[in-house]
mmCIF file of C-alpha atoms in Angstrom:
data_model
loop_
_atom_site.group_PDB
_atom_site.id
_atom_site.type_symbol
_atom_site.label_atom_id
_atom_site.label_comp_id
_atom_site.label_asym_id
_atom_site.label_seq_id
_atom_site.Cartn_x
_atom_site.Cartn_y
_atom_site.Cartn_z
ATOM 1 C CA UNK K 1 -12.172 17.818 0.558
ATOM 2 C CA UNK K 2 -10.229 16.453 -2.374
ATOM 3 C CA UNK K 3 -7.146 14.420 -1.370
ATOM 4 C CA UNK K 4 -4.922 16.806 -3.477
ATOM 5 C CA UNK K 5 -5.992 19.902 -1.297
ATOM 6 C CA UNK K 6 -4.184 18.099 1.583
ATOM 7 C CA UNK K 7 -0.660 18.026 2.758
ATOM 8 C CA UNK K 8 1.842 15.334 2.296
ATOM 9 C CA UNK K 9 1.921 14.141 6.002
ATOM 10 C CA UNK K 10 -2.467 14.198 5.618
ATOM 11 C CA UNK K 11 -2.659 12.550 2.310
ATOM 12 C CA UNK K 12 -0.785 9.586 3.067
ATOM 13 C CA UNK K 13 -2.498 9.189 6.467
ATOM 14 C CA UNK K 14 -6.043 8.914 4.294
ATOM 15 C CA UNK K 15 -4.618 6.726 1.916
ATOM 16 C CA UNK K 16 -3.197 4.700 4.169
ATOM 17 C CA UNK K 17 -6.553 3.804 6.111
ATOM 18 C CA UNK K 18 -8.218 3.748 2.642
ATOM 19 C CA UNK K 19 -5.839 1.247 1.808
ATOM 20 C CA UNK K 20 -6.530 -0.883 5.225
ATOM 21 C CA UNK K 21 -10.003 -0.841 4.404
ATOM 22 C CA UNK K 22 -9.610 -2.179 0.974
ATOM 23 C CA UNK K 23 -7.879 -4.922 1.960
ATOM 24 C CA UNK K 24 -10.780 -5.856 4.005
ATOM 25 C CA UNK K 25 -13.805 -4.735 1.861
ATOM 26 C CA UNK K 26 -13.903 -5.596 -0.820
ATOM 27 C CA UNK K 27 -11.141 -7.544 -1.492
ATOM 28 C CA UNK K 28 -10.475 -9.730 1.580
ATOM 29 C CA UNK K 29 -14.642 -10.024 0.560
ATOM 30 C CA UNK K 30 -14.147 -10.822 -2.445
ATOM 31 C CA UNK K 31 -12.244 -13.932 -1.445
ATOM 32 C CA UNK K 32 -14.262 -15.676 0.973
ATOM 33 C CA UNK K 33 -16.363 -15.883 -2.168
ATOM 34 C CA UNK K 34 -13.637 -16.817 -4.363
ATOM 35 C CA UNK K 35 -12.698 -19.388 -2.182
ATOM 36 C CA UNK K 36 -16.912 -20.980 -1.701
ATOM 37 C CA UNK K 37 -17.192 -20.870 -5.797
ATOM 38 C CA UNK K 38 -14.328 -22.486 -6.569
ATOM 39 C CA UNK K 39 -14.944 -24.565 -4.094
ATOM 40 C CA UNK K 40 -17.310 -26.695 -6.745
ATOM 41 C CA UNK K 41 -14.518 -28.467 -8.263
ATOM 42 C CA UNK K 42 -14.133 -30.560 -4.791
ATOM 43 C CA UNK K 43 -17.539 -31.922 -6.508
ATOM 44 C CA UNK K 44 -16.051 -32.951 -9.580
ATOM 45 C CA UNK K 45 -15.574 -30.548 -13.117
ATOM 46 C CA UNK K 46 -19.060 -30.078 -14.217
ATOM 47 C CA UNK K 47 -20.093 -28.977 -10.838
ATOM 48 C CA UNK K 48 -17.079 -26.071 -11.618
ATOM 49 C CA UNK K 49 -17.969 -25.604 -15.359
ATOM 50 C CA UNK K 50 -21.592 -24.854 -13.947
ATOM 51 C CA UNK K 51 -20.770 -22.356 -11.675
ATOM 52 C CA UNK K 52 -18.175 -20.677 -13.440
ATOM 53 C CA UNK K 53 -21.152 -20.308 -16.699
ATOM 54 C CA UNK K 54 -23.859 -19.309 -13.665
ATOM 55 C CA UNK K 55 -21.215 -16.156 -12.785
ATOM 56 C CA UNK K 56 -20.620 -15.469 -15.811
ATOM 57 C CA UNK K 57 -24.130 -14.632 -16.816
ATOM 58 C CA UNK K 58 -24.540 -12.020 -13.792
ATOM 59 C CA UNK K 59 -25.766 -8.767 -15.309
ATOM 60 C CA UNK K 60 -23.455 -5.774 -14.962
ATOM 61 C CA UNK K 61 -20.632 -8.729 -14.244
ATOM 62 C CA UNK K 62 -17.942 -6.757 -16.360
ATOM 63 C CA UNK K 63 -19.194 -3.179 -14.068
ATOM 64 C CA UNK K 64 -18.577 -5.147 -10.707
ATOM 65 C CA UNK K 65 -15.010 -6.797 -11.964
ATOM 66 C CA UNK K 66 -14.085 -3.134 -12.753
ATOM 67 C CA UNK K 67 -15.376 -1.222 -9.977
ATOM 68 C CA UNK K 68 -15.532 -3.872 -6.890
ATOM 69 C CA UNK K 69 -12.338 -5.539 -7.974
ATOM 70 C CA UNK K 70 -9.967 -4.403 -10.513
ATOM 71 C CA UNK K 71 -9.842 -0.439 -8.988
ATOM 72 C CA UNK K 72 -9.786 -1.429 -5.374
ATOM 73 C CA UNK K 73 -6.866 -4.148 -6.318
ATOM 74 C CA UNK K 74 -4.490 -2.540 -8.586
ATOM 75 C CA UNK K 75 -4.579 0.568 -5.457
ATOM 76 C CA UNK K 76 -3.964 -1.857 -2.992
ATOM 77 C CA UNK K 77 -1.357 -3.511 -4.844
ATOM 78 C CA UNK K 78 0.246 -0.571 -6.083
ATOM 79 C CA UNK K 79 0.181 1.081 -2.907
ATOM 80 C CA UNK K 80 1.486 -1.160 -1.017
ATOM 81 C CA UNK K 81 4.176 -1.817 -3.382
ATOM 82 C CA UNK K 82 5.003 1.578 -2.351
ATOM 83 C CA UNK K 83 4.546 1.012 1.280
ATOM 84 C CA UNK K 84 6.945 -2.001 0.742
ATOM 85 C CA UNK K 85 9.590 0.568 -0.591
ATOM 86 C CA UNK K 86 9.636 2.727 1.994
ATOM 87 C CA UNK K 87 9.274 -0.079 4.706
ATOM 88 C CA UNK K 88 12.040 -0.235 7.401
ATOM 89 C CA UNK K 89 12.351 -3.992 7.728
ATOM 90 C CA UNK K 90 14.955 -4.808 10.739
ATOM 91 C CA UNK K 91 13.609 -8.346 11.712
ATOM 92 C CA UNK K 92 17.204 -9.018 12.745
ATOM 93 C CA UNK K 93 17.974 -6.737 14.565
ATOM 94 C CA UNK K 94 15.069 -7.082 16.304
ATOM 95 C CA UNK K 95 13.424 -10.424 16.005
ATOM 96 C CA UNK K 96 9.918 -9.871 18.303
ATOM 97 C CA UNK K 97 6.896 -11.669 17.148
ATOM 98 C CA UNK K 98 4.814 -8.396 15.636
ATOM 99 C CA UNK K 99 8.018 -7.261 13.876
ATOM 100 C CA UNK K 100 8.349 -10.596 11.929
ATOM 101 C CA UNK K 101 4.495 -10.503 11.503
ATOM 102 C CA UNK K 102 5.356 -6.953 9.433
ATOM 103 C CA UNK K 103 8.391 -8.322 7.710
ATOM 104 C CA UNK K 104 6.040 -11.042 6.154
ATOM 105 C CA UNK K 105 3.224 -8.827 5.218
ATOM 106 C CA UNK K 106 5.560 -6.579 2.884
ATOM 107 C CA UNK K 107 6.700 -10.103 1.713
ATOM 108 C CA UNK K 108 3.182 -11.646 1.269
ATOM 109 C CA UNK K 109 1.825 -8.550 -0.297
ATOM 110 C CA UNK K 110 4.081 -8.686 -3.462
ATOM 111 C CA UNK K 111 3.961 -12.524 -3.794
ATOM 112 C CA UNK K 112 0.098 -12.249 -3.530
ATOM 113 C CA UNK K 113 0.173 -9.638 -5.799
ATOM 114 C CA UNK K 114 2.426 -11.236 -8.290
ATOM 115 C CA UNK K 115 0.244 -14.193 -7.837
ATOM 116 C CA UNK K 116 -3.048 -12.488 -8.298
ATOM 117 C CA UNK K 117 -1.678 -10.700 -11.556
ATOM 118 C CA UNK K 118 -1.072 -14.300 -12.838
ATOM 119 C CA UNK K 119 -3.728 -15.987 -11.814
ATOM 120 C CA UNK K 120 -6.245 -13.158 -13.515
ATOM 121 C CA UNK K 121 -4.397 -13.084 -16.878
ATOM 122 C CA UNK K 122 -4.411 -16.573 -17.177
ATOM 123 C CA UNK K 123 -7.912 -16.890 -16.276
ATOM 124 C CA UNK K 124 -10.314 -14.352 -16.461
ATOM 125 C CA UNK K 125 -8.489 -12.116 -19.037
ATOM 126 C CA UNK K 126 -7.524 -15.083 -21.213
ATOM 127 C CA UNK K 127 -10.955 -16.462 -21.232
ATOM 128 C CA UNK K 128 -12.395 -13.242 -22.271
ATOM 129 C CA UNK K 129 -10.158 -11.585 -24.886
ATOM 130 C CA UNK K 130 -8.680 -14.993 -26.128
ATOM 131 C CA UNK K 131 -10.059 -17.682 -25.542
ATOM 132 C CA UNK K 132 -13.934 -16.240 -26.342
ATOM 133 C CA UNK K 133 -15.767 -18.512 -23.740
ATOM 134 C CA UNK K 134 -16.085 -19.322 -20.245
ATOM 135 C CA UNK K 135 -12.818 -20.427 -17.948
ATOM 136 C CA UNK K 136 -13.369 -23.936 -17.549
ATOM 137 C CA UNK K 137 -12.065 -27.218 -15.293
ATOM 138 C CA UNK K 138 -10.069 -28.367 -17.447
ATOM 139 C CA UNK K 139 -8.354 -25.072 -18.530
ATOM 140 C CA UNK K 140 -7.035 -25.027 -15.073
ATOM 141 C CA UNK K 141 -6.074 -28.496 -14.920
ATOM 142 C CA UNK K 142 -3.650 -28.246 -18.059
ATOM 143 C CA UNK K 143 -1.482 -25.477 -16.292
ATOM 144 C CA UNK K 144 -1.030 -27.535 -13.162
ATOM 145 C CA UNK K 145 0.451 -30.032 -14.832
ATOM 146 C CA UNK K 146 3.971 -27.812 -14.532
ATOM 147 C CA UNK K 147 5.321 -28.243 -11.679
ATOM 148 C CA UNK K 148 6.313 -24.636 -11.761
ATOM 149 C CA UNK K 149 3.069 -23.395 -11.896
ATOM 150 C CA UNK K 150 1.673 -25.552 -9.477
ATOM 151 C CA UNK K 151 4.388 -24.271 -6.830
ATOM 152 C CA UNK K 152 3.630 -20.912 -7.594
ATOM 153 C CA UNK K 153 0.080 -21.492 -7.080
ATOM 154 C CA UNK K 154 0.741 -23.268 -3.461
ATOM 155 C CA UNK K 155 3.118 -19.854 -2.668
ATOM 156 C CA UNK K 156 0.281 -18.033 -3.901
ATOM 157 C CA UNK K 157 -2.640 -19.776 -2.249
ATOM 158 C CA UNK K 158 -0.334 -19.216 1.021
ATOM 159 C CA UNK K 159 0.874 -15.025 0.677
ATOM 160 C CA UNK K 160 -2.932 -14.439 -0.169
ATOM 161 C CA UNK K 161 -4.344 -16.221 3.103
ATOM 162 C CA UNK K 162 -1.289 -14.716 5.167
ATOM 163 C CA UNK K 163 -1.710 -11.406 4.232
ATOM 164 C CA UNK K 164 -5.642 -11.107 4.312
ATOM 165 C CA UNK K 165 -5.733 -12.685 7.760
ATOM 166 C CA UNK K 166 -2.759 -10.670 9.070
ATOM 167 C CA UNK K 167 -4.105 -7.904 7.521
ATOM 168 C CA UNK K 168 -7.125 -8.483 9.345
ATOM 169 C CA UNK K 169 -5.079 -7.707 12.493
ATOM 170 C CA UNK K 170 -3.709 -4.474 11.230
ATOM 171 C CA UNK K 171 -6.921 -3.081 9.914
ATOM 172 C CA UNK K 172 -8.165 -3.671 13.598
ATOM 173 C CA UNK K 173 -5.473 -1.916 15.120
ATOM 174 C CA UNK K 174 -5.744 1.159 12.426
ATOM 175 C CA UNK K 175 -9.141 2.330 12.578
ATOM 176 C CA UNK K 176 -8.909 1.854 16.637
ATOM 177 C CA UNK K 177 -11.399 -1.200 16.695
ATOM 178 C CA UNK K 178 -8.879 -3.042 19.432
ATOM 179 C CA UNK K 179 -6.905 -0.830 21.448
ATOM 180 C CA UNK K 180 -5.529 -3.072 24.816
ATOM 181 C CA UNK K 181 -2.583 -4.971 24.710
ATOM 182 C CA UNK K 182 -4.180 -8.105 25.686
ATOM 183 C CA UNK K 183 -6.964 -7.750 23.253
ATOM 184 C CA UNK K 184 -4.096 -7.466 20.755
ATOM 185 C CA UNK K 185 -2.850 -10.605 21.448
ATOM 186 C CA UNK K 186 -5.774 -12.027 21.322
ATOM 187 C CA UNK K 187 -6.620 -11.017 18.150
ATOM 188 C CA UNK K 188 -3.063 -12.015 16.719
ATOM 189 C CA UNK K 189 -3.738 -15.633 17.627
ATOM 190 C CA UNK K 190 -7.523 -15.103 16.161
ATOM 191 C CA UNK K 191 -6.189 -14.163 13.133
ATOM 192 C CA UNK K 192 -3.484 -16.702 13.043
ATOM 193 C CA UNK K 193 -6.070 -19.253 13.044
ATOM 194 C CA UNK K 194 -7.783 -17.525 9.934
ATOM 195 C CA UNK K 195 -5.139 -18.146 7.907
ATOM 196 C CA UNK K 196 -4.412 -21.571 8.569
ATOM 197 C CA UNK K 197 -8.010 -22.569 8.428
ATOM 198 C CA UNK K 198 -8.520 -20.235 4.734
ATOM 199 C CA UNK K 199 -5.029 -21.579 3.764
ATOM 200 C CA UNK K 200 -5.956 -25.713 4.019
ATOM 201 C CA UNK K 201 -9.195 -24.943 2.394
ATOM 202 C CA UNK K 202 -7.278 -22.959 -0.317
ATOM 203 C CA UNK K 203 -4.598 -25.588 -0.741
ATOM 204 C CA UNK K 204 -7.642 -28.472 -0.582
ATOM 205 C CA UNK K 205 -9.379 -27.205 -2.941
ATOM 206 C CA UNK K 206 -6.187 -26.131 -5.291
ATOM 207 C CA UNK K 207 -5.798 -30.160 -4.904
ATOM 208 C CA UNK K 208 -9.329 -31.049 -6.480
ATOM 209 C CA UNK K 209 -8.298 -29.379 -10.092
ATOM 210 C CA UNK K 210 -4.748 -32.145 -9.776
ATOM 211 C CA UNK K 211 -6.454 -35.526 -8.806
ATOM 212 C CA UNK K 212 -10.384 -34.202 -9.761
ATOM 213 C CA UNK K 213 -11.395 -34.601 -5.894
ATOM 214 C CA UNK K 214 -10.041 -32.613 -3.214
ATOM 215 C CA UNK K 215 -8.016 -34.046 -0.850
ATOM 216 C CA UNK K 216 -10.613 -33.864 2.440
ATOM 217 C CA UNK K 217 -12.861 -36.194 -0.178
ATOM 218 C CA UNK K 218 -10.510 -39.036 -0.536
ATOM 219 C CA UNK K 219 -9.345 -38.862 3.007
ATOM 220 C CA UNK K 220 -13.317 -39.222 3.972
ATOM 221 C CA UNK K 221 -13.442 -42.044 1.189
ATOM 222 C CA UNK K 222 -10.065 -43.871 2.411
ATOM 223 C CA UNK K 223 -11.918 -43.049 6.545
ATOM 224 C CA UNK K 224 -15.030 -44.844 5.631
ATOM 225 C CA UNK K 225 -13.510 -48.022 3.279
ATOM 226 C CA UNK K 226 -11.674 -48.529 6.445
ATOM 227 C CA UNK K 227 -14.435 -48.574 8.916
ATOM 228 C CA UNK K 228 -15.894 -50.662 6.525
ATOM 229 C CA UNK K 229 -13.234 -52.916 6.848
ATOM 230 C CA UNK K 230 -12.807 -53.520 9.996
ATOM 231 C CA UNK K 231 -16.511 -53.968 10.465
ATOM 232 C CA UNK K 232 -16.195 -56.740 7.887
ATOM 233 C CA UNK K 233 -13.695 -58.539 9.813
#
């Protein structure tokens, strides 16, 4: 049945779990893999350079961006712009836990998707109708140097982790995967966890494109010349 034969009150119902699902597959997917490619730059810019040229040769690559990415994004993002327009948002008048968790998933959904917009026009869209090659280390490297864009990047890094793993929470609740209250909570402080483990590993390896090796690196390197140290002595 096409989603135009059905009422108001049934249409928005489908499109509402369609867009729970997306969030999760493929686009919450999508970044776990995000997140382990770009992960090469914690070994330095050619490791990066490499694996950015190793996606880029994928056959049907521009097929998958379109179909696997770009469609399921922009109806995401556009619908849950929409979503955020119609939202009720009363945090304070009534400041419980799961009402605040709502008021920052409108929030992180239109930083993430301002962010996301960015980040894909400056990259991927630049490289390909501009720039006529690959998106490389050092590409990325010169637009950090604003300060600007490097604090939009950090806001980013944190709406997209927020919403995906809070999201991960509502898409459990929607499609009736956890239905007692003390599974619930469980689940909230699950999810919680998500994002603060996805969020440090976004923000560590953010910091590999500033000083060339991520944070986590130099803290090992600064762990072991100390050992070393005191082993000397």
């Amino acid at each position: 049945m096409s989603l135009l034969m059905l009422s108001g009150d049934d249409r928005y119902f489908v499109l509402r779990r369609l867009h729970s699902l997306s969030g999760v597959i493929p686009l919450g997917a999508f970044l776990f893999f995000h997140f382990f490619e770009n992960a090469s730059a914690r070994n330095g810019p050619a490791a990066f350079n490499e694996t950015v040229y190793k996606i880029s040769r994928l056959p049907y690559l521009y097929l998958l961006e379109v179909l696997v990415l770009a469609l399921p994004l922009l109806f995401h993002g556009i619908f849950g712009l929409y979503i955020t327009a119609g939202a009720k948002l009363n945090v304070a008048s009534y400041p419980y836990a799961r009402n605040w968790a709502y008021f920052l998933q409108r929030l992180s959904g239109v930083l993430a998707f301002a962010y996301i917009a960015y980040h894909v026009a400056t990259t991927r869209l630049w490289s390909l109708f501009l720039k006529g090659q690959a998106f490389t280390y050092a590409d990325l490297q010169a637009d950090l140097t604003s300060p600007y864009v490097l604090a939009f990047y950090i806001l980013g890094i944190v709406a997209v982790t927020y919403h995906f793993s809070n999201g991960l929470w509502s898409f459990s609740i929607t499609w009736g995967l956890v239905r007692a209250a003390e599974a619930q909570k469980r689940l909230a402080l699950l999810t919680n966890l998500i994002f603060v483990v996805l969020c440090l590993m976004g923000l560590d390896i953010l910091s590999a494109f500033i000083y060339e090796r991520s944070l986590s690196i130099q803290a090992g390197d600064l762990i072991s010349k100390g050992a070393a140290w005191l082993i000397m002595r």
